[in-house]
Amino acid sequence: MLKKEARKITGGLSKPSKMPGPAYNLPATSCQTGAKLAKVPGTVCYGCYALKGRYRFRNVRLALARRLESLGHPQWVTAMTILIKGEPWFRWHDSGDLQSVHHLKQIFEVCNNTPETMHWLPTREARYLPLNHDSIPKNLTIRMSSHKINQAPVKSWPWTSTVQSPGAMRSSHVQDSRQCPASKQGNQCKSCRACWDRSVSNITYAKH
């Protein structure tokens, strides 16, 4: 399969300026938990960046819809593997989230097919995550996100992320926790790869 066909099947990858590599995004409106939280003040999803700005442009909305529809394509795993292969770093869902257990299993397949790539998947969909952590590909870090601003990390998962308001930014009580440096370096990861690193238990992001 050529990359041209792979892009047609999957809708193509996104290229967030912040990230050290490509990503894959879905409509934020399709987030099963996040779409509900987006209506609740005080939650991380309230005022979601992926529901405003350029995400409201018609061409962007159509592209996101195509990617969501592509999840059911029988060659989605093969096509994603072709697009990601050779990339050192990859993020799943710079907008959007897991849709089902089947969706997660497909991601597992892609990760297993691209062992040279480090994958990061932030999510709020705890119900889709496996009870056996050993079933997760070693090159994939899944971070469970806390729902509310200034809320402690969830205790049900070993890799987490939290969001704190600027006035409350402080070190987490979680061992091996790290504050995201992007807000102090032009909103870019630069040399930081903590989100992809399983030895970092929790990442704290500044609310923006």
Short mmCIF file of C-alpha atoms in Angstrom, two decimals:
data_model
loop_
_atom_site.label_atom_id
_atom_site.label_comp_id
_atom_site.label_asym_id
_atom_site.label_seq_id
_atom_site.Cartn_x
_atom_site.Cartn_y
_atom_site.Cartn_z
CA MET A 1 0.00 0.00 0.00
CA LEU A 2 1.32 3.44 -0.93
CA LYS A 3 1.20 6.35 1.53
CA LYS A 4 -1.22 8.14 -0.78
CA GLU A 5 -3.73 5.31 -0.37
CA ALA A 6 -3.02 5.08 3.36
CA ARG A 7 -3.84 8.77 3.77
CA LYS A 8 -7.05 8.32 1.79
CA ILE A 9 -8.14 5.43 4.03
CA THR A 10 -7.31 7.07 7.37
CA GLY A 11 -7.82 10.75 6.59
CA GLY A 12 -4.10 11.36 7.15
CA LEU A 13 -2.11 12.42 10.20
CA SER A 14 -2.12 15.81 11.90
CA LYS A 15 1.05 17.77 12.65
CA PRO A 16 0.70 19.78 15.88
CA SER A 17 3.37 22.48 16.01
CA LYS A 18 3.97 21.69 19.69
CA MET A 19 4.85 18.03 19.15
CA PRO A 20 8.12 16.35 18.13
CA GLY A 21 6.17 14.17 15.69
CA PRO A 22 2.80 13.66 14.01
CA ALA A 23 -0.50 12.87 15.68
CA TYR A 24 -3.97 11.61 14.82
CA ASN A 25 -7.08 13.56 15.73
CA LEU A 26 -10.81 12.91 15.86
CA PRO A 27 -13.73 15.31 16.44
CA ALA A 28 -13.89 16.53 20.04
CA THR A 29 -17.67 16.27 19.71
CA SER A 30 -17.21 12.49 19.46
CA CYS A 31 -15.53 12.29 22.90
CA GLN A 32 -17.92 10.16 24.92
CA THR A 33 -16.86 11.48 28.32
CA GLY A 34 -15.25 14.75 27.23
CA ALA A 35 -18.32 15.97 25.33
CA LYS A 36 -20.29 15.80 28.60
CA LEU A 37 -17.54 17.44 30.64
CA ALA A 38 -17.30 20.26 28.07
CA LYS A 39 -20.62 21.54 29.44
CA VAL A 40 -19.46 21.52 33.07
CA PRO A 41 -17.53 24.55 34.44
CA GLY A 42 -14.42 23.61 36.38
CA THR A 43 -13.59 20.61 34.26
CA VAL A 44 -10.57 20.36 31.99
CA CYS A 45 -12.85 19.98 28.96
CA TYR A 46 -14.87 23.13 29.65
CA GLY A 47 -13.84 25.60 26.96
CA CYS A 48 -12.02 22.85 25.05
CA TYR A 49 -9.55 24.21 22.48
CA ALA A 50 -10.71 21.56 19.98
CA LEU A 51 -14.23 23.01 19.95
CA LYS A 52 -13.21 26.49 18.85
CA GLY A 53 -10.76 28.38 16.67
CA ARG A 54 -9.58 26.60 13.54
CA TYR A 55 -11.38 23.42 14.62
CA ARG A 56 -14.62 25.15 13.61
CA PHE A 57 -13.51 25.69 10.02
CA ARG A 58 -15.55 23.61 7.61
CA ASN A 59 -12.54 21.90 6.01
CA VAL A 60 -11.15 20.91 9.44
CA ARG A 61 -14.52 19.57 10.60
CA LEU A 62 -14.85 17.50 7.44
CA ALA A 63 -11.33 16.11 7.85
CA LEU A 64 -12.02 15.12 11.46
CA ALA A 65 -15.28 13.46 10.44
CA ARG A 66 -13.45 11.45 7.75
CA ARG A 67 -10.95 10.20 10.31
CA LEU A 68 -13.73 9.14 12.67
CA GLU A 69 -15.51 7.26 9.89
CA SER A 70 -12.24 5.62 8.82
CA LEU A 71 -11.96 3.68 12.11
CA GLY A 72 -14.30 1.08 10.63
CA HIS A 73 -12.24 0.57 7.48
CA PRO A 74 -10.86 -3.02 7.25
CA GLN A 75 -7.42 -1.70 6.27
CA TRP A 76 -7.19 1.04 8.89
CA VAL A 77 -4.48 -0.72 10.92
CA THR A 78 -2.36 -1.39 7.84
CA ALA A 79 -2.77 2.18 6.60
CA MET A 80 -1.92 3.74 9.97
CA THR A 81 1.12 1.50 10.27
CA ILE A 82 2.40 2.73 6.89
CA LEU A 83 1.92 6.40 7.84
CA ILE A 84 3.55 6.09 11.28
CA LYS A 85 6.42 3.75 10.41
CA GLY A 86 9.78 5.49 10.82
CA GLU A 87 8.44 8.23 13.11
CA PRO A 88 10.28 8.28 16.48
CA TRP A 89 7.38 9.91 18.40
CA PHE A 90 3.62 9.75 17.90
CA ARG A 91 0.60 11.07 19.80
CA TRP A 92 -2.86 9.59 19.58
CA HIS A 93 -5.70 12.10 19.61
CA ASP A 94 -4.53 15.68 19.90
CA SER A 95 -8.31 16.07 19.77
CA GLY A 96 -10.91 13.36 20.33
CA ASP A 97 -10.62 10.17 22.36
CA LEU A 98 -11.10 6.40 22.33
CA GLN A 99 -14.39 5.23 20.85
CA SER A 100 -14.48 1.58 21.93
CA VAL A 101 -12.46 -1.42 23.09
CA HIS A 102 -12.11 -2.38 19.43
CA HIS A 103 -10.62 1.04 18.68
CA LEU A 104 -8.02 0.54 21.44
CA LYS A 105 -7.17 -2.95 20.16
CA GLN A 106 -6.58 -1.46 16.72
CA ILE A 107 -4.19 1.07 18.25
CA PHE A 108 -2.39 -1.78 20.02
CA GLU A 109 -1.92 -3.46 16.65
CA VAL A 110 -0.47 -0.31 15.12
CA CYS A 111 1.92 0.09 18.08
CA ASN A 112 3.06 -3.52 17.76
CA ASN A 113 3.61 -2.95 14.04
CA THR A 114 5.79 0.12 14.72
CA PRO A 115 8.16 -0.98 17.52
CA GLU A 116 10.64 1.79 16.70
CA THR A 117 8.01 4.46 17.47
CA MET A 118 7.15 5.68 20.97
CA HIS A 119 3.39 6.23 21.26
CA TRP A 120 1.45 8.36 23.76
CA LEU A 121 -2.29 8.13 24.27
CA PRO A 122 -4.07 10.50 26.69
CA THR A 123 -7.63 9.43 27.51
CA ARG A 124 -10.62 9.83 29.81
CA GLU A 125 -12.27 6.58 28.76
CA ALA A 126 -11.29 4.34 31.69
CA ARG A 127 -13.93 1.76 30.77
CA TYR A 128 -12.03 0.81 27.62
CA LEU A 129 -8.64 0.25 29.24
CA PRO A 130 -7.36 -3.29 29.90
CA LEU A 131 -7.18 -4.66 33.43
CA ASN A 132 -3.95 -6.42 32.53
CA HIS A 133 -1.29 -3.76 32.00
CA ASP A 134 1.02 -6.37 30.47
CA SER A 135 -1.25 -6.49 27.42
CA ILE A 136 -0.30 -2.90 26.53
CA PRO A 137 2.49 -2.64 23.95
CA LYS A 138 5.76 -1.61 25.63
CA ASN A 139 6.14 1.34 23.27
CA LEU A 140 2.76 2.82 24.25
CA THR A 141 2.12 5.03 27.30
CA ILE A 142 -1.57 5.51 28.10
CA ARG A 143 -2.21 8.42 30.46
CA MET A 144 -5.52 8.65 32.27
CA SER A 145 -6.57 12.30 32.61
CA SER A 146 -8.23 13.74 35.71
CA HIS A 147 -11.53 15.42 34.90
CA LYS A 148 -11.34 18.60 36.98
CA ILE A 149 -8.84 21.45 37.14
CA ASN A 150 -6.61 21.19 40.24
CA GLN A 151 -7.83 17.64 40.85
CA ALA A 152 -5.39 14.97 42.04
CA PRO A 153 -4.32 12.17 39.67
CA VAL A 154 -6.65 9.20 39.38
CA LYS A 155 -5.59 6.25 41.54
CA SER A 156 -6.90 3.48 39.31
CA TRP A 157 -4.19 3.74 36.65
CA PRO A 158 -0.36 3.86 36.87
CA TRP A 159 0.20 6.64 34.28
CA THR A 160 -1.80 9.83 34.66
CA SER A 161 -2.07 13.52 33.83
CA THR A 162 -3.57 16.50 35.64
CA VAL A 163 -4.28 20.17 34.90
CA GLN A 164 -3.63 22.96 37.38
CA SER A 165 -4.51 26.64 37.22
CA PRO A 166 -1.48 28.98 37.00
CA GLY A 167 -1.80 30.13 40.60
CA ALA A 168 -1.96 26.55 41.83
CA MET A 169 0.95 25.11 39.85
CA ARG A 170 2.96 23.01 42.27
CA SER A 171 4.67 19.67 42.44
CA SER A 172 2.32 16.71 42.65
CA HIS A 173 2.45 14.45 45.68
CA VAL A 174 2.73 11.55 43.25
CA GLN A 175 6.16 9.99 43.04
CA ASP A 176 7.93 10.59 39.72
CA SER A 177 5.58 13.44 38.77
CA ARG A 178 6.64 16.07 36.24
CA GLN A 179 5.34 19.52 35.30
CA CYS A 180 4.96 20.10 31.58
CA PRO A 181 7.50 22.78 30.56
CA ALA A 182 5.70 23.78 27.33
CA SER A 183 4.06 26.89 28.80
CA LYS A 184 7.55 28.28 29.53
CA GLN A 185 9.09 27.41 26.18
CA GLY A 186 6.81 28.75 23.49
CA ASN A 187 4.14 26.09 23.93
CA GLN A 188 6.44 23.41 22.54
CA CYS A 189 7.76 20.09 23.83
CA LYS A 190 11.29 20.86 22.59
CA SER A 191 13.56 18.26 24.24
CA CYS A 192 10.96 17.03 26.77
CA ARG A 193 9.49 13.55 26.18
CA ALA A 194 7.97 12.97 29.62
CA CYS A 195 4.47 12.27 28.24
CA TRP A 196 5.85 9.22 26.42
CA ASP A 197 7.91 8.04 29.40
CA ARG A 198 6.39 5.34 31.61
CA SER A 199 8.91 6.08 34.38
CA VAL A 200 7.07 9.42 34.83
CA SER A 201 3.91 8.55 36.77
CA ASN A 202 2.08 11.86 36.37
CA ILE A 203 2.32 14.89 34.10
CA THR A 204 0.88 18.20 35.31
CA TYR A 205 -0.15 20.68 32.63
CA ALA A 206 -0.81 24.38 33.17
CA LYS A 207 -4.38 25.42 32.37
CA HIS A 208 -4.50 27.53 29.22
#
